[in-house]
GROMACS .gro file of C-alpha atoms in nm:
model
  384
    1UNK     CA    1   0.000   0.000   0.000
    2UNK     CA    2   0.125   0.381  -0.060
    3UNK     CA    3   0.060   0.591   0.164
    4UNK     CA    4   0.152   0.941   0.207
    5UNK     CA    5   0.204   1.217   0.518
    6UNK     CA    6   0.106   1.590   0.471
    7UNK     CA    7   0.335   1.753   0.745
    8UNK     CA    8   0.694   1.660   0.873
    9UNK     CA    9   0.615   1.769   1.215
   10UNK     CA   10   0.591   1.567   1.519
   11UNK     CA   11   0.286   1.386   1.444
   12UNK     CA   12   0.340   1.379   1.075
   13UNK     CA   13   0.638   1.222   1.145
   14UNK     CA   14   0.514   0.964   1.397
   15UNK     CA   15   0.267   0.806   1.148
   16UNK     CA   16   0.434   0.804   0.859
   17UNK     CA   17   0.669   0.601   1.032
   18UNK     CA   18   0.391   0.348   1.226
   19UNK     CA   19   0.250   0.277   0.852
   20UNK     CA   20   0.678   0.245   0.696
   21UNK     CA   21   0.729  -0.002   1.033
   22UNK     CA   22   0.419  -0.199   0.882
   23UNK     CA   23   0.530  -0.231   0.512
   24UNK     CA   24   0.357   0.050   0.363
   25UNK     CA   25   0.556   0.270   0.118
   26UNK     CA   26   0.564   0.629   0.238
   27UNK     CA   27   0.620   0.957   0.091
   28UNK     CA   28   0.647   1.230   0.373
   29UNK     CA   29   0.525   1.569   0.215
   30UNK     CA   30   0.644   1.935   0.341
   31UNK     CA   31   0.735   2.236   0.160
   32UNK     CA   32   0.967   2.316   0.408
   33UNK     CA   33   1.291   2.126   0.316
   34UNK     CA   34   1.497   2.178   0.639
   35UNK     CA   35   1.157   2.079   0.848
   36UNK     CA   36   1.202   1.733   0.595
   37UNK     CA   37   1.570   1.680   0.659
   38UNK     CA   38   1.489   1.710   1.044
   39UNK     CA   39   1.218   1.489   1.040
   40UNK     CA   40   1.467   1.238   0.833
   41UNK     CA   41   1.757   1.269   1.104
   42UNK     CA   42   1.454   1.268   1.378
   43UNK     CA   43   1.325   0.904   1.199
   44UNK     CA   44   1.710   0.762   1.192
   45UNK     CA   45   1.788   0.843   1.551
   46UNK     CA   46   1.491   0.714   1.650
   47UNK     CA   47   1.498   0.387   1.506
   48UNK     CA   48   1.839   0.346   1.641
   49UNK     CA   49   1.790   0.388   1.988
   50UNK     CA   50   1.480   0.133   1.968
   51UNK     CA   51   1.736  -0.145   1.804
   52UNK     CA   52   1.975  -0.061   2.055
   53UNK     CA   53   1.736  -0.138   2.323
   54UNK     CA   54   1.641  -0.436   2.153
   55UNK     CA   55   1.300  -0.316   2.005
   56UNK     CA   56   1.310  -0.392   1.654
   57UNK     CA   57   1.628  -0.555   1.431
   58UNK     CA   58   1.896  -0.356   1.270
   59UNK     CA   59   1.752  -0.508   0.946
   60UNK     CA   60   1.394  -0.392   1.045
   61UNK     CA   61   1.547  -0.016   1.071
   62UNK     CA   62   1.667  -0.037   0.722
   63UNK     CA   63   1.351  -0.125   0.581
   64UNK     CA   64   1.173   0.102   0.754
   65UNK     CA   65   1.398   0.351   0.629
   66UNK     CA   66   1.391   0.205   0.283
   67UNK     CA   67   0.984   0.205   0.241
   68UNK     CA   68   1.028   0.599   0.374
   69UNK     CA   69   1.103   0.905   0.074
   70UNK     CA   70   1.063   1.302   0.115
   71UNK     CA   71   0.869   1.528  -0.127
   72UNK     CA   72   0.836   1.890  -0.141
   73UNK     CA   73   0.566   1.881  -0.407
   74UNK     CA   74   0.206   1.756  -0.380
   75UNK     CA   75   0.225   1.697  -0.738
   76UNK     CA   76   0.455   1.356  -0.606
   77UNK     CA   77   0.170   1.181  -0.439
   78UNK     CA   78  -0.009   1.112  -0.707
   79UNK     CA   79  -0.028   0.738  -0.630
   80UNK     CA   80  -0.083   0.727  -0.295
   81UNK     CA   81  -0.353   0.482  -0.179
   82UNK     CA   82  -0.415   0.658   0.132
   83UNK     CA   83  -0.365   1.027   0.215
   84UNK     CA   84  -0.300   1.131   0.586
   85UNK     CA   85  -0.277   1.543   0.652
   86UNK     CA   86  -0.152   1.656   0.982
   87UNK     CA   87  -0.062   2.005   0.921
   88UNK     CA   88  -0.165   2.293   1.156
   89UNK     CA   89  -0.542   2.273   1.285
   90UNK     CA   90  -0.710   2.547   1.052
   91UNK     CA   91  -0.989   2.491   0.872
   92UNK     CA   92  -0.923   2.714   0.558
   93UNK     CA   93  -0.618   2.606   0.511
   94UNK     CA   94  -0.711   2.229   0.516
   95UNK     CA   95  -0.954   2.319   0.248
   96UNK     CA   96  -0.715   2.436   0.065
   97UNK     CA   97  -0.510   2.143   0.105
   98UNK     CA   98  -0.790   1.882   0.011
   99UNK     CA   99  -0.891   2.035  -0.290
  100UNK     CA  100  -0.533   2.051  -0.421
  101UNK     CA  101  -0.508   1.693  -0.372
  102UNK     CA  102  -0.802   1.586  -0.593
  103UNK     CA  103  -0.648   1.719  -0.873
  104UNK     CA  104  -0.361   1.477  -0.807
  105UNK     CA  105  -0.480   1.182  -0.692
  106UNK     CA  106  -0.665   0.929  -0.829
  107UNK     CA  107  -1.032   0.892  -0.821
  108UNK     CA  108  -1.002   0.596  -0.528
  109UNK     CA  109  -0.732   0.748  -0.315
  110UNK     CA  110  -0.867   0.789   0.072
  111UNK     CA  111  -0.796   1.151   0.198
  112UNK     CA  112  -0.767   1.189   0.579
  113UNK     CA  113  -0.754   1.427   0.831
  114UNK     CA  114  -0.555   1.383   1.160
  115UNK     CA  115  -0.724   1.687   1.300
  116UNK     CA  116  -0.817   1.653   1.690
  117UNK     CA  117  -1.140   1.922   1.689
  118UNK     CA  118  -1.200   2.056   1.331
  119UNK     CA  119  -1.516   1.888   1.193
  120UNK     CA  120  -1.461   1.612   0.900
  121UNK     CA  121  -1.787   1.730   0.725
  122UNK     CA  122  -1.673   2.085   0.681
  123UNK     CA  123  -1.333   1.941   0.583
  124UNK     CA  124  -1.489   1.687   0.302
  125UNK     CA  125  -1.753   1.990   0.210
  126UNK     CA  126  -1.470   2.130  -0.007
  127UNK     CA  127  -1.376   1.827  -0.170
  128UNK     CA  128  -1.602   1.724  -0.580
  129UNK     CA  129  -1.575   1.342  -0.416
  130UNK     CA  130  -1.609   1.399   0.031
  131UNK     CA  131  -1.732   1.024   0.027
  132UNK     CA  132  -1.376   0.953  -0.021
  133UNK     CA  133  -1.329   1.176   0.284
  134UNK     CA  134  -1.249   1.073   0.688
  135UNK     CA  135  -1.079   1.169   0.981
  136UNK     CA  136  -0.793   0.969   1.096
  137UNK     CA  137  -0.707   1.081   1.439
  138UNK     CA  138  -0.356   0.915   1.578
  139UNK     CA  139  -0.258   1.050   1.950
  140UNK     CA  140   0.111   1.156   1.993
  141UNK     CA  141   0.362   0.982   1.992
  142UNK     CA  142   0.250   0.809   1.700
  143UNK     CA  143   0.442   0.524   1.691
  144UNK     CA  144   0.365   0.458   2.102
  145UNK     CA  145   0.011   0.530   2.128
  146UNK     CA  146  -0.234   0.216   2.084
  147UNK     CA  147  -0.519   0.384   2.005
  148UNK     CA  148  -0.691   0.585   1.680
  149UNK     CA  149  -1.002   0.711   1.647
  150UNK     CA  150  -1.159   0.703   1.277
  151UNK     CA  151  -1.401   0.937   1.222
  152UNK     CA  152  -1.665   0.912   0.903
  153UNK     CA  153  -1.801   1.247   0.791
  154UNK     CA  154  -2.180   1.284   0.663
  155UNK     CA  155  -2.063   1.226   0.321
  156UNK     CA  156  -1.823   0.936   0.408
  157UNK     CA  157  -1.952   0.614   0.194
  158UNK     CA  158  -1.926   0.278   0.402
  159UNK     CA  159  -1.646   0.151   0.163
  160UNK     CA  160  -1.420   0.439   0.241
  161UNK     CA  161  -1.520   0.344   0.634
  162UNK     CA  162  -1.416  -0.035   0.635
  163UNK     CA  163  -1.133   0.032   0.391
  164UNK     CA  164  -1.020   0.289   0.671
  165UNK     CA  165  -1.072   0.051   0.937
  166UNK     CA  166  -0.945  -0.259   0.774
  167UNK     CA  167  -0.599  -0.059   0.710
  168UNK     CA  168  -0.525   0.118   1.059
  169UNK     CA  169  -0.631  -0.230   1.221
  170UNK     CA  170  -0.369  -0.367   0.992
  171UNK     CA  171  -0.085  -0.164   1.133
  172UNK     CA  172  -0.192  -0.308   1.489
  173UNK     CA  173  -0.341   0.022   1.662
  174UNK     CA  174  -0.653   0.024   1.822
  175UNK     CA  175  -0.928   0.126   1.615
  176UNK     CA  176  -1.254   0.366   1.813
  177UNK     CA  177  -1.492   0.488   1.524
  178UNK     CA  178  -1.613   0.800   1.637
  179UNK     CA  179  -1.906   1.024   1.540
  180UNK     CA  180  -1.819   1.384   1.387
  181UNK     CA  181  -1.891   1.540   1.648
  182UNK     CA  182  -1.647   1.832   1.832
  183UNK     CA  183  -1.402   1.666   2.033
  184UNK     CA  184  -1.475   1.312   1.926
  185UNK     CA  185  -1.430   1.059   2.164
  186UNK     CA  186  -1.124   1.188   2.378
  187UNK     CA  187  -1.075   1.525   2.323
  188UNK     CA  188  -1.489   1.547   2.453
  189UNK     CA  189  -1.475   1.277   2.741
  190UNK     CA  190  -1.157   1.401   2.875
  191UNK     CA  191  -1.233   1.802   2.892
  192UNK     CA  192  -1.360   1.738   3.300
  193UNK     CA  193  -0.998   1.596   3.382
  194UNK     CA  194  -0.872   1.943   3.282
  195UNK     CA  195  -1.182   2.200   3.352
  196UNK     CA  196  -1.303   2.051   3.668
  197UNK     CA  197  -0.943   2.065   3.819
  198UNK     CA  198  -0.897   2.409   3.780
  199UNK     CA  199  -1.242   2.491   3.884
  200UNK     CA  200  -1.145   2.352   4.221
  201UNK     CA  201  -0.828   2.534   4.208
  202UNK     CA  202  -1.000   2.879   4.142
  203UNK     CA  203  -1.263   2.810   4.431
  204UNK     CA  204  -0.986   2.775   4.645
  205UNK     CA  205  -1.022   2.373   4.751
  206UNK     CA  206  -0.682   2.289   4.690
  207UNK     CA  207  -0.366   2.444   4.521
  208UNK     CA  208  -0.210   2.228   4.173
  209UNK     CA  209   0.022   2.006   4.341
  210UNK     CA  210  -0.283   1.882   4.575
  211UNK     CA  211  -0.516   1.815   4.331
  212UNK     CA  212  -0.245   1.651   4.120
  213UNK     CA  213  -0.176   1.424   4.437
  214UNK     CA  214  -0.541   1.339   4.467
  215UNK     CA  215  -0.587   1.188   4.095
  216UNK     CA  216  -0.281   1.002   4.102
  217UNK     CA  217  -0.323   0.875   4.469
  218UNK     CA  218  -0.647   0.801   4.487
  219UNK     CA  219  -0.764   0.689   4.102
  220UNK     CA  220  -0.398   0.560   3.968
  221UNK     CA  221  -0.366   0.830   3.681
  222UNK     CA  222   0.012   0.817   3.551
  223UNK     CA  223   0.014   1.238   3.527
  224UNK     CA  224  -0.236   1.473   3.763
  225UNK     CA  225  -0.436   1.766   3.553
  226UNK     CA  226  -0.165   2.027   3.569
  227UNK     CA  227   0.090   1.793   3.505
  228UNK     CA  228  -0.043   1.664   3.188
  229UNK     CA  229  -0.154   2.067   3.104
  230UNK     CA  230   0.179   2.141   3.135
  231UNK     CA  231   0.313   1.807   2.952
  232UNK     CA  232   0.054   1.903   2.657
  233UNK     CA  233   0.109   2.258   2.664
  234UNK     CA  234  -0.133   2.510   2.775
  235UNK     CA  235  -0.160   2.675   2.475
  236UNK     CA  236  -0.256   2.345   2.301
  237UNK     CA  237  -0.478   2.250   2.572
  238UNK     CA  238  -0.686   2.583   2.577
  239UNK     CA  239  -0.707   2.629   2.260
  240UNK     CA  240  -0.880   2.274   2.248
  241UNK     CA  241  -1.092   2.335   2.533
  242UNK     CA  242  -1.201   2.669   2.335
  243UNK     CA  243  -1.256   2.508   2.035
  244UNK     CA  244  -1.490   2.260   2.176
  245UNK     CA  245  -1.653   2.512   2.364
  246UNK     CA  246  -1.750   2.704   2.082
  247UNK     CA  247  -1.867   2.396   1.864
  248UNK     CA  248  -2.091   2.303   2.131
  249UNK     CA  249  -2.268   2.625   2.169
  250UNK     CA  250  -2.108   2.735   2.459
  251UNK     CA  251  -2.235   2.466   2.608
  252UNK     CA  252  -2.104   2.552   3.024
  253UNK     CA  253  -1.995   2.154   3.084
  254UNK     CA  254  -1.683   2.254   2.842
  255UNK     CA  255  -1.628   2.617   2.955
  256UNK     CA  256  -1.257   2.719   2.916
  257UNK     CA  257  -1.096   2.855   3.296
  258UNK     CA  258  -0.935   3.222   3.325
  259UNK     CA  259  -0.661   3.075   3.525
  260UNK     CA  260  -0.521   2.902   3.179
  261UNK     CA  261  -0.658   3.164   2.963
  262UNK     CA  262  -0.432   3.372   3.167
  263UNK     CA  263  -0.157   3.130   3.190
  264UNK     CA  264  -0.184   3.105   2.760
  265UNK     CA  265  -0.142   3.515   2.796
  266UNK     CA  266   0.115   3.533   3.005
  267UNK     CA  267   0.338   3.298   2.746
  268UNK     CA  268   0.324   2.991   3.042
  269UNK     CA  269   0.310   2.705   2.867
  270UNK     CA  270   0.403   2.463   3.033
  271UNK     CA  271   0.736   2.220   3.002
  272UNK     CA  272   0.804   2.360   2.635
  273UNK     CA  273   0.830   2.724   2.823
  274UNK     CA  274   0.995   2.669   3.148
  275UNK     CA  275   0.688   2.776   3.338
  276UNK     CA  276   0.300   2.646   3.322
  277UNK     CA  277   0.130   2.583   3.656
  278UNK     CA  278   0.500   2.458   3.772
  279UNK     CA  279   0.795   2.587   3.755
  280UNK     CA  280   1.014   2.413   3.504
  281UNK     CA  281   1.328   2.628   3.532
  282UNK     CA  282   1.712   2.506   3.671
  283UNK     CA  283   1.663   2.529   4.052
  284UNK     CA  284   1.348   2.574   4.083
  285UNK     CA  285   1.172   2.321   4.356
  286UNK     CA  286   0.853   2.095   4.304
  287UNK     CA  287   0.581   2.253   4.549
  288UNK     CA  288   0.468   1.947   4.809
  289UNK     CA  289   0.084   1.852   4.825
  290UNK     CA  290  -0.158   1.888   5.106
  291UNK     CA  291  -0.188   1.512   5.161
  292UNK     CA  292  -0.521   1.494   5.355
  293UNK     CA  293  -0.664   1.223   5.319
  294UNK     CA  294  -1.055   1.328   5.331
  295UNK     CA  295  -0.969   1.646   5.091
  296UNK     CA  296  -0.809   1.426   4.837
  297UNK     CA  297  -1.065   1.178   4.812
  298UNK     CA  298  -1.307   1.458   4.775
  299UNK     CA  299  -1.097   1.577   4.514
  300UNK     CA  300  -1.067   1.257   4.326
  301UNK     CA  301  -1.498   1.189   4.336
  302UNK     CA  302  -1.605   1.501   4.195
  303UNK     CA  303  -1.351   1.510   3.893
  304UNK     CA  304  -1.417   1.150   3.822
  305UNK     CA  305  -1.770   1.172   3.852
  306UNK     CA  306  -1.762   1.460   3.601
  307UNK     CA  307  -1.538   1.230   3.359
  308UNK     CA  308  -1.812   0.928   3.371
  309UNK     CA  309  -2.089   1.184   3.381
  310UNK     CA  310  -1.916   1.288   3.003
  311UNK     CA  311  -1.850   0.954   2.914
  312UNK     CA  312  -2.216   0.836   2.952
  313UNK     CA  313  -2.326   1.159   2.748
  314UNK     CA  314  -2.141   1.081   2.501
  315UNK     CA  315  -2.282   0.705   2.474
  316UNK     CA  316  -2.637   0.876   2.525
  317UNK     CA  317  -2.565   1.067   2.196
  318UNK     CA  318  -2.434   0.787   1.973
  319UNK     CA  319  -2.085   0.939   1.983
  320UNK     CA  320  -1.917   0.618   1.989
  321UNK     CA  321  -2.010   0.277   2.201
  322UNK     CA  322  -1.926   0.172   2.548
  323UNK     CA  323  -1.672  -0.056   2.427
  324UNK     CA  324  -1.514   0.210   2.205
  325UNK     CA  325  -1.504   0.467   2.450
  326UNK     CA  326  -1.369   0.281   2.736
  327UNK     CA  327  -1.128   0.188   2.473
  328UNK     CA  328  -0.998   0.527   2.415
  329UNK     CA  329  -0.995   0.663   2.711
  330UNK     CA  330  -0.775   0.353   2.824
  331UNK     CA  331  -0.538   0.369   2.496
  332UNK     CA  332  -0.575   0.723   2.387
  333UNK     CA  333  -0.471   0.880   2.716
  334UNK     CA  334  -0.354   0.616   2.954
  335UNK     CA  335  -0.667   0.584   3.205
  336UNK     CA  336  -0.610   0.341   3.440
  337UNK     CA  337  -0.996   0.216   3.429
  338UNK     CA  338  -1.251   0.301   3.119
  339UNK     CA  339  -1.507   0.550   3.261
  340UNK     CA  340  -1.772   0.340   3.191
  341UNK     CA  341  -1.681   0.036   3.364
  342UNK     CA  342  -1.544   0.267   3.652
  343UNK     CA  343  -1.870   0.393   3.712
  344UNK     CA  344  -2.065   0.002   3.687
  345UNK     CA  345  -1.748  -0.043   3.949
  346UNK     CA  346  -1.879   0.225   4.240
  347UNK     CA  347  -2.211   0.245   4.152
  348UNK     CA  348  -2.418   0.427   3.845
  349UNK     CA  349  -2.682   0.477   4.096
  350UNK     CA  350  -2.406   0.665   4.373
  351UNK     CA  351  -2.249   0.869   4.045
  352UNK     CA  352  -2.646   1.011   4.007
  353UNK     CA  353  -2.662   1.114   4.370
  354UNK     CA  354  -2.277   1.264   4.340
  355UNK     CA  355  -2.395   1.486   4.046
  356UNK     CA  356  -2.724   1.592   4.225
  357UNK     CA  357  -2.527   1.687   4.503
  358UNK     CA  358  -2.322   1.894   4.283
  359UNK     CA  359  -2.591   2.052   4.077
  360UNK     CA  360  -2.779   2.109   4.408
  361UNK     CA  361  -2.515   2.325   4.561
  362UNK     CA  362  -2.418   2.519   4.234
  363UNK     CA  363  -2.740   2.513   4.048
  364UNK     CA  364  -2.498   2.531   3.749
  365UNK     CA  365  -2.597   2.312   3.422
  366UNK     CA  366  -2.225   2.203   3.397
  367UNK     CA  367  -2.352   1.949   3.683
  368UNK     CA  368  -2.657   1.828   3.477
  369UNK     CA  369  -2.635   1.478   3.513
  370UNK     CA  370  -2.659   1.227   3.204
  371UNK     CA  371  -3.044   1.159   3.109
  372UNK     CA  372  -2.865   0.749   3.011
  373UNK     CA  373  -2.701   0.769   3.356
  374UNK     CA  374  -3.044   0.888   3.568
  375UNK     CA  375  -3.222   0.629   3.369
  376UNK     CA  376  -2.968   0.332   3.434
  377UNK     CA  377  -2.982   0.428   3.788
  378UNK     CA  378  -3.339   0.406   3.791
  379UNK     CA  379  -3.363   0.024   3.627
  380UNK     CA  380  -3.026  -0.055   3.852
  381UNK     CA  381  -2.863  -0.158   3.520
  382UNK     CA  382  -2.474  -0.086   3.426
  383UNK     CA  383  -2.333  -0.032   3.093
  384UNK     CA  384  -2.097  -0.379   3.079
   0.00000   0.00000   0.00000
């Protein structure tokens, strides 16, 4: 199969070298030549340190190296089977960047989008064929992460959906079909981990290193919320959070925080900038938690019951099924339980009380609990 990579960047890099590892031929498309030459020296590095720790065979290395070539013109994809873009997340410009290719490739050629928020649909809605059209979604790094979510547009046929499927299967990641809907699976499920953290940080419950303490003491997550804000980058991270926002009407269960707004201002970014909610900077000492026991455990039930309460919203709307978004949240961001199963684990009927509580004391509709979860509650069922 040929496929071929629109952007040399980080995650442009990381697939097109998951689909070389698994015999594909590759063509890795910038116009930026130095960016291509990086990502080449980037690939070879890379490759060497996993045979040196015993990961994959010298001769494995060379093939993957072998089924891997660099373009600077779009004009040189012309026989790709399978186009994957993962170029910067603007809509326009991935317009621009689908319609281009039509011209080139043939008539049966798959176009994809990696994008993490932008809507397929609109994506495909510039394209003369958008049944040929789908969003590909891998989670960074590439090459590591078990899980991608495919994502059909409107217009996607069924054909262009198994053919999708059949392939990513085939380089032995974890397929979650997702609807087209902002966020997906993850990027919509997980938004609680992030925005109900700092809302407990700006009413004053606990400071970051606390609440950090809480998810990873109490519910086994390998990174708390500021942590993994700062890992992602809280420019990336708002900007998602934003972008989801807006998509869903300004819907209040995915309102963005002031404290990372801020943060984003301020040029805080996290690890990348020295300085996010931590200070990152030579010298500079890890603040200790407040390790109470009752507080974290406090801590811990409201942002998990927020997580399920998303998770079983997202069933309720057909986003994806129980077993696909368990799935994801397990593969696509390292959960240590899926939501779904955590919540047939404590209770669904004690996650409808939580939620009540919740809404009770802020009469907020962030806290609106599920309609699927009241009603599972109700006929004592659970979702596995």
């Amino acid at each position: 199969m040929k496929v071929a990579v629109i952007g040399s960047g980080t995650m442009g890099s990381g697939i097109a070298q998951v689909a070389a590892a698994s015999g594909c031929s590759v063509q890795l498309f910038d116009t930026n030549p130095d960016t291509l030459a990086k990502s080449q020296s980037g690939l070879n590095d890379s490759l060497t340190k996993l045979v040196e720790k015993g990961k994959i065979t010298a001769e494995h290395k060379d093939r993957i190296l072998s089924n891997t070539s660099y373009v600077t013109a779009l004009s040189g994809l012309a026989d790709a089977d399978l186009v994957i873009e993962a170029i910067v997340e603007n809509l326009d410009i991935k317009q621009q960047v689908f319609s281009a290719l039509e011209s080139i490739v043939s008539e049966n050629t798959i176009l994809a989008s990696n994008t993490s928020s932008l809507s397929i649909t609109s994506i495909a809605a510039a394209c003369k064929k958008p049944e040929r059209v789908i969003g590909i979604h891998f989670f960074n790094p590439a090459p590591l992460m078990q899980l991608v979510e495919v994502i059909p547009a409107v217009q996607t046929s069924a054909e262009t959906l198994e053919r999708t499927v059949d392939t990513i299967s085939a380089w032995k990641k974890t397929v979650a079909v997702a609807k087209d809907t902002p966020g997906f699976i993850v990027n919509r499920v997980a938004r609680p981990f992030y925005g109900e953290a700092l809302r407990i940080y700006e009413e004053g419950v606990a400071d970051f290193p606390t609440i950090d303490w809480a998810m990873k003491s109490f519910g086994g997550f390998r990174m708390g919320p500021f942590e993994l804000m700062d890992f992602i980058g809280n420019d990336v991270n708002y900007t998602v959070t934003e972008t989801v926002f807006t998509a869903f009407y300004f819907d209040p269960r995915y309102k963005p925080s002031f404290t990372q707004k801020r943060l984003s201002e301020a040029g805080f970014f996290g690890r990348k900038s020295g300085r996010g909610y931590y200070n990152y900077t030579a010298g500079a000492e890890m603040p200790s938690p407040n390790q109470d026991q009752e507080l974290g455990k406090k801590i811990f039930d409201r942002i998990l019951v927020m997580l399920i309460n998303e998770a079983a919203d997202a069933l309720f709307l057909n986003v994806a099924s129980a077993k696909d978004i368990d799935s994801a949240m397990t593969k696509g961001v390292n959960y240590p339980k899926g939501l779904l199963a955590w919540a047939d684990e404590i209770g669904i009927a004690n996650c409808v009380e939580s939620l009540d509580e919740l809404y009770n004391e802020y009469h907020e509709d962030r806290y609106r609990c599920s309609p699927l979860l009241r009603k599972m509650a109700v006929s004592d069922k659970t979702f596995f």
